Each structure stands twice: as C-alpha cells, then as structure tokens.
C-alpha cells in the first residue's frame, strides 16, 4: 500500500494478494478496494481494475473459485524469497533475515535485539487461517 500511495503503481501479483487479503481475510466489500485503487493507480483502466477485483472476490463473470484464498505469507515467500521487495517498501523490516522478514511473529527468537514486535512493527491484524475459514463459511452459505 505504501508503494501504491507513493508512486501510483503496484505490481500485479501484489495487487492480487492485496485484493485477496482485503476481501477474504478482512471480509471487506471488494468495491471499496476497487474504488480506492481507481483513485490511486496511475495506470488505472476501468475494465482491468473492476475485473481484477471481481476475480479476486470470486464474483463476476470470470471469477476465481471462492475457495481460492491467497495466503499472503506463502505468496511472499514464493515470489519475494529474499524479501527484496518488502525491504524496499517496509523500512521497519530491512534488517530482518530471509525467514523472519515474511512473518516476524513466527521468528521472534531470530529478530534483532532492537526489533520489538508490536512496537517496531505491528502484530498481524488477523490470523489468516481463522479468516480463511470464516470466508469459506460465508461463501458456502451464500
């Protein structure tokens, strides 16, 4: 989000992860994300933005299956294994090693002494596995 707000751009993979997190982890209406991105993106194009958000939200005419919910941590580990992209945009994490940078909470013993989780960097706002289960229940109910 820092990159989007500072530059008006965000790589496609990061857009998909962000959209999935907003819609399926935070359970926020996809239209709010679509509107925000429409206002911020320099390369905004209505059909692509709207279609991308509907795809991630598992709505619309060509949507991903509702049970496909990106895990932001495994996506990060797979597509940014050394944390290069993260370190560029999240300066608070620049001194973390390649394992800890993806999810500091899991690697608290490997964090630098001056890095205080909850102070230097916030705790996660949701637990992905719990939220995934909530989202799946909501989709099945619908």
mmCIF file of C-alpha atoms in Angstrom:
data_model
loop_
_atom_site.group_PDB
_atom_site.id
_atom_site.type_symbol
_atom_site.label_atom_id
_atom_site.label_comp_id
_atom_site.label_asym_id
_atom_site.label_seq_id
_atom_site.Cartn_x
_atom_site.Cartn_y
_atom_site.Cartn_z
ATOM 1 C CA UNK A 1 0.000 0.000 0.000
ATOM 2 C CA UNK A 2 2.944 2.303 0.609
ATOM 3 C CA UNK A 3 4.086 1.798 -2.959
ATOM 4 C CA UNK A 4 0.610 2.478 -4.340
ATOM 5 C CA UNK A 5 0.186 5.603 -2.235
ATOM 6 C CA UNK A 6 3.662 6.967 -3.023
ATOM 7 C CA UNK A 7 4.003 6.057 -6.707
ATOM 8 C CA UNK A 8 0.535 5.300 -8.056
ATOM 9 C CA UNK A 9 1.715 1.838 -9.070
ATOM 10 C CA UNK A 10 1.700 -1.687 -7.691
ATOM 11 C CA UNK A 11 2.839 -4.910 -9.418
ATOM 12 C CA UNK A 12 0.059 -7.262 -10.497
ATOM 13 C CA UNK A 13 0.976 -10.063 -8.064
ATOM 14 C CA UNK A 14 0.890 -7.594 -5.171
ATOM 15 C CA UNK A 15 -2.461 -6.249 -6.398
ATOM 16 C CA UNK A 16 -3.908 -9.771 -6.317
ATOM 17 C CA UNK A 17 -2.529 -10.504 -2.849
ATOM 18 C CA UNK A 18 -3.830 -7.164 -1.564
ATOM 19 C CA UNK A 19 -7.268 -7.725 -3.067
ATOM 20 C CA UNK A 20 -7.492 -11.237 -1.659
ATOM 21 C CA UNK A 21 -6.437 -10.009 1.784
ATOM 22 C CA UNK A 22 -8.984 -7.181 1.799
ATOM 23 C CA UNK A 23 -11.865 -9.323 0.565
ATOM 24 C CA UNK A 24 -11.213 -12.749 2.056
ATOM 25 C CA UNK A 25 -9.142 -12.052 5.177
ATOM 26 C CA UNK A 26 -10.660 -8.740 6.254
ATOM 27 C CA UNK A 27 -14.086 -9.563 4.728
ATOM 28 C CA UNK A 28 -14.454 -6.075 3.243
ATOM 29 C CA UNK A 29 -16.616 -5.481 0.165
ATOM 30 C CA UNK A 30 -14.434 -5.659 -2.959
ATOM 31 C CA UNK A 31 -15.986 -2.434 -4.263
ATOM 32 C CA UNK A 32 -14.216 -0.436 -1.554
ATOM 33 C CA UNK A 33 -10.846 -1.754 -2.697
ATOM 34 C CA UNK A 34 -11.743 -1.241 -6.349
ATOM 35 C CA UNK A 35 -12.694 2.378 -5.668
ATOM 36 C CA UNK A 36 -9.520 3.082 -3.698
ATOM 37 C CA UNK A 37 -7.306 1.600 -6.402
ATOM 38 C CA UNK A 38 -9.243 3.527 -9.079
ATOM 39 C CA UNK A 39 -8.361 6.752 -7.275
ATOM 40 C CA UNK A 40 -4.688 5.876 -6.703
ATOM 41 C CA UNK A 41 -3.483 3.929 -9.758
ATOM 42 C CA UNK A 42 -1.693 5.910 -12.450
ATOM 43 C CA UNK A 43 -2.246 3.021 -14.868
ATOM 44 C CA UNK A 44 -5.930 2.785 -13.923
ATOM 45 C CA UNK A 45 -8.133 1.204 -16.542
ATOM 46 C CA UNK A 46 -11.750 0.579 -15.557
ATOM 47 C CA UNK A 47 -12.270 -2.889 -17.032
ATOM 48 C CA UNK A 48 -8.977 -4.277 -15.705
ATOM 49 C CA UNK A 49 -9.367 -2.787 -12.240
ATOM 50 C CA UNK A 50 -13.012 -3.754 -11.871
ATOM 51 C CA UNK A 51 -12.471 -7.200 -13.374
ATOM 52 C CA UNK A 52 -9.414 -7.859 -11.222
ATOM 53 C CA UNK A 53 -11.260 -7.025 -8.030
ATOM 54 C CA UNK A 54 -14.253 -9.152 -9.036
ATOM 55 C CA UNK A 55 -11.916 -12.030 -9.916
ATOM 56 C CA UNK A 56 -10.213 -11.870 -6.513
ATOM 57 C CA UNK A 57 -13.559 -11.565 -4.744
ATOM 58 C CA UNK A 58 -14.885 -14.643 -6.594
ATOM 59 C CA UNK A 59 -17.742 -12.640 -8.099
ATOM 60 C CA UNK A 60 -18.443 -11.522 -11.640
ATOM 61 C CA UNK A 61 -18.420 -13.420 -14.935
ATOM 62 C CA UNK A 62 -14.844 -14.802 -14.842
ATOM 63 C CA UNK A 63 -14.071 -15.216 -11.154
ATOM 64 C CA UNK A 64 -11.588 -17.431 -9.393
ATOM 65 C CA UNK A 65 -13.185 -20.207 -7.325
ATOM 66 C CA UNK A 66 -14.408 -18.889 -3.968
ATOM 67 C CA UNK A 67 -12.196 -21.354 -2.114
ATOM 68 C CA UNK A 68 -9.019 -19.926 -3.649
ATOM 69 C CA UNK A 69 -7.741 -17.641 -0.928
ATOM 70 C CA UNK A 70 -4.193 -16.354 -1.211
ATOM 71 C CA UNK A 71 -2.073 -16.843 1.880
ATOM 72 C CA UNK A 72 -0.096 -13.572 1.996
ATOM 73 C CA UNK A 73 2.848 -15.214 3.760
ATOM 74 C CA UNK A 74 3.306 -18.106 1.362
ATOM 75 C CA UNK A 75 2.825 -15.712 -1.566
ATOM 76 C CA UNK A 76 5.554 -13.514 -0.105
ATOM 77 C CA UNK A 77 7.898 -16.460 0.437
ATOM 78 C CA UNK A 78 7.308 -17.767 -3.090
ATOM 79 C CA UNK A 79 7.542 -14.517 -5.061
ATOM 80 C CA UNK A 80 9.953 -12.486 -2.878
ATOM 81 C CA UNK A 81 12.051 -15.170 -1.145
ATOM 82 C CA UNK A 82 14.829 -12.805 -0.040
ATOM 83 C CA UNK A 83 12.431 -10.055 0.968
ATOM 84 C CA UNK A 84 13.889 -7.564 -1.523
ATOM 85 C CA UNK A 85 10.514 -6.018 -2.395
ATOM 86 C CA UNK A 86 9.447 -5.966 1.252
ATOM 87 C CA UNK A 87 12.653 -4.224 2.335
ATOM 88 C CA UNK A 88 12.164 -1.590 -0.356
ATOM 89 C CA UNK A 89 8.720 -0.564 0.906
ATOM 90 C CA UNK A 90 8.682 -1.590 4.574
ATOM 91 C CA UNK A 91 11.798 0.003 6.026
ATOM 92 C CA UNK A 92 10.984 -1.297 9.523
ATOM 93 C CA UNK A 93 11.805 -4.807 8.268
ATOM 94 C CA UNK A 94 15.003 -4.046 6.342
ATOM 95 C CA UNK A 95 17.303 -5.680 8.928
ATOM 96 C CA UNK A 96 15.398 -8.951 9.223
ATOM 97 C CA UNK A 97 16.769 -12.186 7.800
ATOM 98 C CA UNK A 98 15.196 -14.022 4.861
ATOM 99 C CA UNK A 99 12.974 -16.210 7.047
ATOM 100 C CA UNK A 100 11.829 -13.626 9.584
ATOM 101 C CA UNK A 101 11.009 -10.925 7.035
ATOM 102 C CA UNK A 102 7.955 -12.812 5.759
ATOM 103 C CA UNK A 103 6.349 -13.199 9.153
ATOM 104 C CA UNK A 104 8.279 -11.788 12.118
ATOM 105 C CA UNK A 105 5.805 -13.202 14.646
ATOM 106 C CA UNK A 106 6.904 -16.773 13.836
ATOM 107 C CA UNK A 107 10.617 -15.980 14.144
ATOM 108 C CA UNK A 108 10.726 -13.874 17.285
ATOM 109 C CA UNK A 109 13.942 -15.568 18.502
ATOM 110 C CA UNK A 110 15.740 -14.619 15.277
ATOM 111 C CA UNK A 111 14.798 -10.924 15.362
ATOM 112 C CA UNK A 112 17.458 -8.261 16.027
ATOM 113 C CA UNK A 113 17.619 -7.184 19.677
ATOM 114 C CA UNK A 114 16.329 -3.673 18.873
ATOM 115 C CA UNK A 115 13.332 -5.020 16.917
ATOM 116 C CA UNK A 116 10.296 -5.175 19.182
ATOM 117 C CA UNK A 117 7.293 -6.819 17.598
ATOM 118 C CA UNK A 118 4.260 -4.751 18.481
ATOM 119 C CA UNK A 119 6.388 -1.580 18.721
ATOM 120 C CA UNK A 120 8.900 -1.590 15.839
ATOM 121 C CA UNK A 121 6.343 -3.301 13.630
ATOM 122 C CA UNK A 122 2.692 -4.152 14.386
ATOM 123 C CA UNK A 123 1.354 -7.572 15.231
ATOM 124 C CA UNK A 124 -0.796 -9.148 12.491
ATOM 125 C CA UNK A 125 -4.289 -7.653 12.443
ATOM 126 C CA UNK A 126 -5.924 -11.016 11.686
ATOM 127 C CA UNK A 127 -4.981 -14.675 11.717
ATOM 128 C CA UNK A 128 -5.060 -15.832 8.094
ATOM 129 C CA UNK A 129 -6.172 -19.406 8.836
ATOM 130 C CA UNK A 130 -9.078 -18.247 11.017
ATOM 131 C CA UNK A 131 -10.174 -15.670 8.470
ATOM 132 C CA UNK A 132 -9.895 -18.174 5.641
ATOM 133 C CA UNK A 133 -12.315 -20.462 7.460
ATOM 134 C CA UNK A 134 -14.732 -17.562 8.072
ATOM 135 C CA UNK A 135 -14.616 -16.594 4.400
ATOM 136 C CA UNK A 136 -15.223 -20.174 3.256
ATOM 137 C CA UNK A 137 -18.249 -20.462 5.558
ATOM 138 C CA UNK A 138 -19.667 -17.171 4.244
ATOM 139 C CA UNK A 139 -19.208 -18.231 0.611
ATOM 140 C CA UNK A 140 -20.756 -21.654 1.215
ATOM 141 C CA UNK A 141 -23.698 -20.031 2.986
ATOM 142 C CA UNK A 142 -24.252 -17.610 0.099
#
